[in-house]
mmCIF file with all atom_site columns, C-alpha atoms in Angstrom:
data_model
loop_
_atom_site.group_PDB
_atom_site.id
_atom_site.type_symbol
_atom_site.label_atom_id
_atom_site.label_alt_id
_atom_site.label_comp_id
_atom_site.label_asym_id
_atom_site.label_entity_id
_atom_site.label_seq_id
_atom_site.pdbx_PDB_ins_code
_atom_site.Cartn_x
_atom_site.Cartn_y
_atom_site.Cartn_z
_atom_site.occupancy
_atom_site.B_iso_or_equiv
_atom_site.pdbx_formal_charge
_atom_site.auth_seq_id
_atom_site.auth_comp_id
_atom_site.auth_asym_id
_atom_site.auth_atom_id
_atom_site.pdbx_PDB_model_num
ATOM 1   C CA . UNK B 1 1   ? 32.344  40.683 24.554  1.00 0.00 ? 164 UNK B CA 1
ATOM 2   C CA . UNK B 1 2   ? 30.665  37.355 24.850  1.00 0.00 ? 165 UNK B CA 1
ATOM 3   C CA . UNK B 1 3   ? 27.782  38.580 27.047  1.00 0.00 ? 166 UNK B CA 1
ATOM 4   C CA . UNK B 1 4   ? 26.941  41.303 24.541  1.00 0.00 ? 167 UNK B CA 1
ATOM 5   C CA . UNK B 1 5   ? 26.905  38.769 21.689  1.00 0.00 ? 168 UNK B CA 1
ATOM 6   C CA . UNK B 1 6   ? 24.671  36.418 23.721  1.00 0.00 ? 169 UNK B CA 1
ATOM 7   C CA . UNK B 1 7   ? 22.273  39.296 24.456  1.00 0.00 ? 170 UNK B CA 1
ATOM 8   C CA . UNK B 1 8   ? 22.111  40.154 20.721  1.00 0.00 ? 171 UNK B CA 1
ATOM 9   C CA . UNK B 1 9   ? 21.455  36.480 19.843  1.00 0.00 ? 172 UNK B CA 1
ATOM 10  C CA . UNK B 1 10  ? 18.730  36.274 22.499  1.00 0.00 ? 173 UNK B CA 1
ATOM 11  C CA . UNK B 1 11  ? 17.086  39.429 21.108  1.00 0.00 ? 174 UNK B CA 1
ATOM 12  C CA . UNK B 1 12  ? 17.331  38.025 17.558  1.00 0.00 ? 175 UNK B CA 1
ATOM 13  C CA . UNK B 1 13  ? 15.618  34.765 18.629  1.00 0.00 ? 176 UNK B CA 1
ATOM 14  C CA . UNK B 1 14  ? 12.855  36.742 20.351  1.00 0.00 ? 177 UNK B CA 1
ATOM 15  C CA . UNK B 1 15  ? 12.349  38.947 17.295  1.00 0.00 ? 178 UNK B CA 1
ATOM 16  C CA . UNK B 1 16  ? 12.329  35.890 14.981  1.00 0.00 ? 179 UNK B CA 1
ATOM 17  C CA . UNK B 1 17  ? 9.660   34.166 17.129  1.00 0.00 ? 180 UNK B CA 1
ATOM 18  C CA . UNK B 1 18  ? 7.570   37.348 17.188  1.00 0.00 ? 181 UNK B CA 1
ATOM 19  C CA . UNK B 1 19  ? 7.887   37.720 13.412  1.00 0.00 ? 182 UNK B CA 1
ATOM 20  C CA . UNK B 1 20  ? 6.854   34.085 12.874  1.00 0.00 ? 183 UNK B CA 1
ATOM 21  C CA . UNK B 1 21  ? 3.816   34.613 15.123  1.00 0.00 ? 184 UNK B CA 1
ATOM 22  C CA . UNK B 1 22  ? 2.829   37.718 13.158  1.00 0.00 ? 185 UNK B CA 1
ATOM 23  C CA . UNK B 1 23  ? 3.263   35.912 9.837   1.00 0.00 ? 186 UNK B CA 1
ATOM 24  C CA . UNK B 1 24  ? 0.889   33.197 11.087  1.00 0.00 ? 187 UNK B CA 1
ATOM 25  C CA . UNK B 1 25  ? -1.581  35.883 12.178  1.00 0.00 ? 188 UNK B CA 1
ATOM 26  C CA . UNK B 1 26  ? -1.368  37.582 8.759   1.00 0.00 ? 189 UNK B CA 1
ATOM 27  C CA . UNK B 1 27  ? -1.933  34.230 7.011   1.00 0.00 ? 190 UNK B CA 1
ATOM 28  C CA . UNK B 1 28  ? -4.985  33.607 9.217   1.00 0.00 ? 191 UNK B CA 1
ATOM 29  C CA . UNK B 1 29  ? -6.360  37.103 8.508   1.00 0.00 ? 192 UNK B CA 1
ATOM 30  C CA . UNK B 1 30  ? -5.823  36.693 4.762   1.00 0.00 ? 193 UNK B CA 1
ATOM 31  C CA . UNK B 1 31  ? -7.751  33.403 4.881   1.00 0.00 ? 194 UNK B CA 1
ATOM 32  C CA . UNK B 1 32  ? -10.573 35.110 6.806   1.00 0.00 ? 195 UNK B CA 1
ATOM 33  C CA . UNK B 1 33  ? -10.685 38.004 4.307   1.00 0.00 ? 196 UNK B CA 1
ATOM 34  C CA . UNK B 1 34  ? -10.876 35.529 1.399   1.00 0.00 ? 197 UNK B CA 1
ATOM 35  C CA . UNK B 1 35  ? -13.767 33.726 3.138   1.00 0.00 ? 198 UNK B CA 1
ATOM 36  C CA . UNK B 1 36  ? -15.581 37.037 3.761   1.00 0.00 ? 199 UNK B CA 1
ATOM 37  C CA . UNK B 1 37  ? -15.038 38.129 0.145   1.00 0.00 ? 200 UNK B CA 1
ATOM 38  C CA . UNK B 1 38  ? -16.515 34.823 -1.078  1.00 0.00 ? 201 UNK B CA 1
ATOM 39  C CA . UNK B 1 39  ? -19.435 35.175 1.360   1.00 0.00 ? 202 UNK B CA 1
ATOM 40  C CA . UNK B 1 40  ? -20.037 38.773 0.220   1.00 0.00 ? 203 UNK B CA 1
ATOM 41  C CA . UNK B 1 41  ? -19.978 37.642 -3.416  1.00 0.00 ? 204 UNK B CA 1
ATOM 42  C CA . UNK B 1 42  ? -22.627 34.987 -2.665  1.00 0.00 ? 205 UNK B CA 1
ATOM 43  C CA . UNK B 1 43  ? -24.784 37.518 -0.781  1.00 0.00 ? 206 UNK B CA 1
ATOM 44  C CA . UNK B 1 44  ? -24.523 40.018 -3.644  1.00 0.00 ? 207 UNK B CA 1
ATOM 45  C CA . UNK B 1 45  ? -25.482 37.306 -6.139  1.00 0.00 ? 208 UNK B CA 1
ATOM 46  C CA . UNK B 1 46  ? -28.486 36.287 -3.991  1.00 0.00 ? 209 UNK B CA 1
ATOM 47  C CA . UNK B 1 47  ? -29.474 39.962 -3.694  1.00 0.00 ? 210 UNK B CA 1
ATOM 48  C CA . UNK B 1 48  ? -29.382 40.378 -7.478  1.00 0.00 ? 211 UNK B CA 1
ATOM 49  C CA . UNK B 1 49  ? -31.522 37.256 -7.945  1.00 0.00 ? 212 UNK B CA 1
ATOM 50  C CA . UNK B 1 50  ? -34.082 38.447 -5.371  1.00 0.00 ? 213 UNK B CA 1
ATOM 51  C CA . UNK B 1 51  ? -34.122 41.975 -6.808  1.00 0.00 ? 214 UNK B CA 1
ATOM 52  C CA . UNK B 1 52  ? -34.796 40.663 -10.308 1.00 0.00 ? 215 UNK B CA 1
ATOM 53  C CA . UNK B 1 53  ? -37.568 38.367 -8.989  1.00 0.00 ? 216 UNK B CA 1
ATOM 54  C CA . UNK B 1 54  ? -39.122 41.327 -7.153  1.00 0.00 ? 217 UNK B CA 1
ATOM 55  C CA . UNK B 1 55  ? -38.883 43.525 -10.249 1.00 0.00 ? 218 UNK B CA 1
ATOM 56  C CA . UNK B 1 56  ? -40.609 40.796 -12.277 1.00 0.00 ? 219 UNK B CA 1
ATOM 57  C CA . UNK B 1 57  ? -43.509 40.773 -9.786  1.00 0.00 ? 220 UNK B CA 1
ATOM 58  C CA . UNK B 1 58  ? -44.093 44.541 -9.917  1.00 0.00 ? 221 UNK B CA 1
ATOM 59  C CA . UNK B 1 59  ? -46.484 45.864 -12.512 1.00 0.00 ? 222 UNK B CA 1
ATOM 60  C CA . UNK B 1 60  ? -45.188 49.113 -14.044 1.00 0.00 ? 223 UNK B CA 1
ATOM 61  C CA . UNK B 1 61  ? -47.122 52.171 -12.894 1.00 0.00 ? 224 UNK B CA 1
ATOM 62  C CA . UNK B 1 62  ? -48.404 50.566 -9.694  1.00 0.00 ? 225 UNK B CA 1
ATOM 63  C CA . UNK B 1 63  ? -47.088 51.206 -6.252  1.00 0.00 ? 226 UNK B CA 1
ATOM 64  C CA . UNK B 1 64  ? -48.165 50.662 -2.671  1.00 0.00 ? 227 UNK B CA 1
ATOM 65  C CA . UNK B 1 65  ? -47.190 54.252 -1.870  1.00 0.00 ? 228 UNK B CA 1
ATOM 66  C CA . UNK B 1 66  ? -49.578 57.069 -1.002  1.00 0.00 ? 229 UNK B CA 1
ATOM 67  C CA . UNK B 1 67  ? -50.407 59.653 -3.671  1.00 0.00 ? 230 UNK B CA 1
ATOM 68  C CA . UNK B 1 68  ? -49.265 63.272 -3.617  1.00 0.00 ? 231 UNK B CA 1
ATOM 69  C CA . UNK B 1 69  ? -51.514 65.249 -1.255  1.00 0.00 ? 232 UNK B CA 1
ATOM 70  C CA . UNK B 1 70  ? -52.667 62.206 0.748   1.00 0.00 ? 233 UNK B CA 1
ATOM 71  C CA . UNK B 1 71  ? -53.290 62.987 4.415   1.00 0.00 ? 234 UNK B CA 1
ATOM 72  C CA . UNK B 1 72  ? -51.164 60.550 6.419   1.00 0.00 ? 235 UNK B CA 1
ATOM 73  C CA . UNK B 1 73  ? -49.541 60.173 9.803   1.00 0.00 ? 236 UNK B CA 1
ATOM 74  C CA . UNK B 1 74  ? -45.798 59.948 10.461  1.00 0.00 ? 237 UNK B CA 1
ATOM 75  C CA . UNK B 1 75  ? -44.357 58.081 13.457  1.00 0.00 ? 238 UNK B CA 1
ATOM 76  C CA . UNK B 1 76  ? -41.908 60.628 14.804  1.00 0.00 ? 239 UNK B CA 1
ATOM 77  C CA . UNK B 1 77  ? -38.865 59.134 16.516  1.00 0.00 ? 240 UNK B CA 1
ATOM 78  C CA . UNK B 1 78  ? -38.206 62.368 18.443  1.00 0.00 ? 241 UNK B CA 1
ATOM 79  C CA . UNK B 1 79  ? -41.617 62.493 20.160  1.00 0.00 ? 242 UNK B CA 1
ATOM 80  C CA . UNK B 1 80  ? -42.536 58.806 19.684  1.00 0.00 ? 243 UNK B CA 1
ATOM 81  C CA . UNK B 1 81  ? -46.028 59.752 18.455  1.00 0.00 ? 244 UNK B CA 1
ATOM 82  C CA . UNK B 1 82  ? -47.976 59.637 15.194  1.00 0.00 ? 245 UNK B CA 1
ATOM 83  C CA . UNK B 1 83  ? -48.071 63.158 13.745  1.00 0.00 ? 246 UNK B CA 1
ATOM 84  C CA . UNK B 1 84  ? -50.456 64.367 11.027  1.00 0.00 ? 247 UNK B CA 1
ATOM 85  C CA . UNK B 1 85  ? -48.749 65.037 7.705   1.00 0.00 ? 248 UNK B CA 1
ATOM 86  C CA . UNK B 1 86  ? -49.365 65.436 3.972   1.00 0.00 ? 249 UNK B CA 1
ATOM 87  C CA . UNK B 1 87  ? -47.484 63.511 1.262   1.00 0.00 ? 250 UNK B CA 1
ATOM 88  C CA . UNK B 1 88  ? -45.432 65.756 -1.024  1.00 0.00 ? 251 UNK B CA 1
ATOM 89  C CA . UNK B 1 89  ? -43.622 62.964 -2.910  1.00 0.00 ? 252 UNK B CA 1
ATOM 90  C CA . UNK B 1 90  ? -42.402 59.357 -2.744  1.00 0.00 ? 253 UNK B CA 1
ATOM 91  C CA . UNK B 1 91  ? -38.935 58.143 -3.756  1.00 0.00 ? 254 UNK B CA 1
ATOM 92  C CA . UNK B 1 92  ? -39.191 54.598 -5.171  1.00 0.00 ? 255 UNK B CA 1
ATOM 93  C CA . UNK B 1 93  ? -35.417 54.082 -5.048  1.00 0.00 ? 256 UNK B CA 1
ATOM 94  C CA . UNK B 1 94  ? -35.064 54.813 -1.318  1.00 0.00 ? 257 UNK B CA 1
ATOM 95  C CA . UNK B 1 95  ? -38.668 53.896 -0.380  1.00 0.00 ? 258 UNK B CA 1
ATOM 96  C CA . UNK B 1 96  ? -39.002 57.179 1.526   1.00 0.00 ? 259 UNK B CA 1
ATOM 97  C CA . UNK B 1 97  ? -41.639 59.918 1.596   1.00 0.00 ? 260 UNK B CA 1
ATOM 98  C CA . UNK B 1 98  ? -41.160 63.652 1.560   1.00 0.00 ? 261 UNK B CA 1
ATOM 99  C CA . UNK B 1 99  ? -43.880 64.908 3.869   1.00 0.00 ? 262 UNK B CA 1
ATOM 100 C CA . UNK B 1 100 ? -44.803 68.479 4.710   1.00 0.00 ? 263 UNK B CA 1
ATOM 101 C CA . UNK B 1 101 ? -43.346 67.883 8.205   1.00 0.00 ? 264 UNK B CA 1
ATOM 102 C CA . UNK B 1 102 ? -40.502 65.455 7.403   1.00 0.00 ? 265 UNK B CA 1
ATOM 103 C CA . UNK B 1 103 ? -38.254 64.873 4.394   1.00 0.00 ? 266 UNK B CA 1
ATOM 104 C CA . UNK B 1 104 ? -36.994 61.321 3.731   1.00 0.00 ? 267 UNK B CA 1
ATOM 105 C CA . UNK B 1 105 ? -39.497 59.605 6.041   1.00 0.00 ? 268 UNK B CA 1
ATOM 106 C CA . UNK B 1 106 ? -39.100 55.782 5.859   1.00 0.00 ? 269 UNK B CA 1
ATOM 107 C CA . UNK B 1 107 ? -42.201 54.137 4.336   1.00 0.00 ? 270 UNK B CA 1
ATOM 108 C CA . UNK B 1 108 ? -42.702 51.924 7.410   1.00 0.00 ? 271 UNK B CA 1
ATOM 109 C CA . UNK B 1 109 ? -43.174 55.035 9.602   1.00 0.00 ? 272 UNK B CA 1
ATOM 110 C CA . UNK B 1 110 ? -45.986 56.465 7.433   1.00 0.00 ? 273 UNK B CA 1
ATOM 111 C CA . UNK B 1 111 ? -49.634 55.344 7.574   1.00 0.00 ? 274 UNK B CA 1
ATOM 112 C CA . UNK B 1 112 ? -52.921 56.569 6.158   1.00 0.00 ? 275 UNK B CA 1
ATOM 113 C CA . UNK B 1 113 ? -54.722 59.128 8.323   1.00 0.00 ? 276 UNK B CA 1
ATOM 114 C CA . UNK B 1 114 ? -57.069 57.177 10.648  1.00 0.00 ? 277 UNK B CA 1
ATOM 115 C CA . UNK B 1 115 ? -60.802 57.843 10.271  1.00 0.00 ? 278 UNK B CA 1
ATOM 116 C CA . UNK B 1 116 ? -63.076 58.207 13.301  1.00 0.00 ? 279 UNK B CA 1
ATOM 117 C CA . UNK B 1 117 ? -66.051 55.836 13.468  1.00 0.00 ? 280 UNK B CA 1
ATOM 118 C CA . UNK B 1 118 ? -69.414 57.064 14.872  1.00 0.00 ? 281 UNK B CA 1
ATOM 119 C CA . UNK B 1 119 ? -68.647 55.595 18.319  1.00 0.00 ? 282 UNK B CA 1
ATOM 120 C CA . UNK B 1 120 ? -65.288 57.378 18.448  1.00 0.00 ? 283 UNK B CA 1
ATOM 121 C CA . UNK B 1 121 ? -63.051 54.355 17.825  1.00 0.00 ? 284 UNK B CA 1
ATOM 122 C CA . UNK B 1 122 ? -60.110 54.924 15.533  1.00 0.00 ? 285 UNK B CA 1
ATOM 123 C CA . UNK B 1 123 ? -59.867 52.850 12.384  1.00 0.00 ? 286 UNK B CA 1
ATOM 124 C CA . UNK B 1 124 ? -56.606 52.784 10.486  1.00 0.00 ? 287 UNK B CA 1
ATOM 125 C CA . UNK B 1 125 ? -56.779 52.152 6.737   1.00 0.00 ? 288 UNK B CA 1
ATOM 126 C CA . UNK B 1 126 ? -53.796 50.831 4.836   1.00 0.00 ? 289 UNK B CA 1
ATOM 127 C CA . UNK B 1 127 ? -52.739 51.835 1.333   1.00 0.00 ? 290 UNK B CA 1
ATOM 128 C CA . UNK B 1 128 ? -53.283 48.762 -0.782  1.00 0.00 ? 291 UNK B CA 1
ATOM 129 C CA . UNK B 1 129 ? -53.624 48.672 -4.561  1.00 0.00 ? 292 UNK B CA 1
ATOM 130 C CA . UNK B 1 130 ? -57.246 47.471 -4.337  1.00 0.00 ? 293 UNK B CA 1
ATOM 131 C CA . UNK B 1 131 ? -58.156 49.501 -1.245  1.00 0.00 ? 294 UNK B CA 1
ATOM 132 C CA . UNK B 1 132 ? -59.396 52.567 -3.063  1.00 0.00 ? 295 UNK B CA 1
ATOM 133 C CA . UNK B 1 133 ? -56.460 54.660 -1.851  1.00 0.00 ? 296 UNK B CA 1
ATOM 134 C CA . UNK B 1 134 ? -54.876 56.665 -4.680  1.00 0.00 ? 297 UNK B CA 1
ATOM 135 C CA . UNK B 1 135 ? -51.311 55.700 -5.538  1.00 0.00 ? 298 UNK B CA 1
ATOM 136 C CA . UNK B 1 136 ? -48.362 57.595 -6.909  1.00 0.00 ? 299 UNK B CA 1
ATOM 137 C CA . UNK B 1 137 ? -48.899 57.738 -10.642 1.00 0.00 ? 300 UNK B CA 1
ATOM 138 C CA . UNK B 1 138 ? -52.601 56.926 -10.387 1.00 0.00 ? 301 UNK B CA 1
ATOM 139 C CA . UNK B 1 139 ? -54.782 58.750 -12.928 1.00 0.00 ? 302 UNK B CA 1
ATOM 140 C CA . UNK B 1 140 ? -57.809 60.741 -11.841 1.00 0.00 ? 303 UNK B CA 1
ATOM 141 C CA . UNK B 1 141 ? -61.045 59.170 -13.182 1.00 0.00 ? 304 UNK B CA 1
#
């Protein structure tokens, strides 16, 4: 009877309020997604601008990477030490080295093999275009 109808009406009101709350939540989430999409679009545009500026600064055929066969050291994450290695190749796109001991080594974990000075101190050279270190693509004199 009447109590059953009142219980159904009460349940309907509760469901309506819950639905309205969820609709508000969906509207809020849609607004947030639109904002994130716009932000992503701006970041992608900025990335394209920076990438084209960087490409304009690079001289074709030059690279700061170490040449094939260069004796280097690799900072191993597993042992947290610099390990001796030899460069097998460099991937410009991913900025990673294939070394004899590690494939896909990030460029920031590879350094030139340190040279010992007469008093035993270690000196670490860096691969710079003018530093006399051969580069990928460099021609033998």
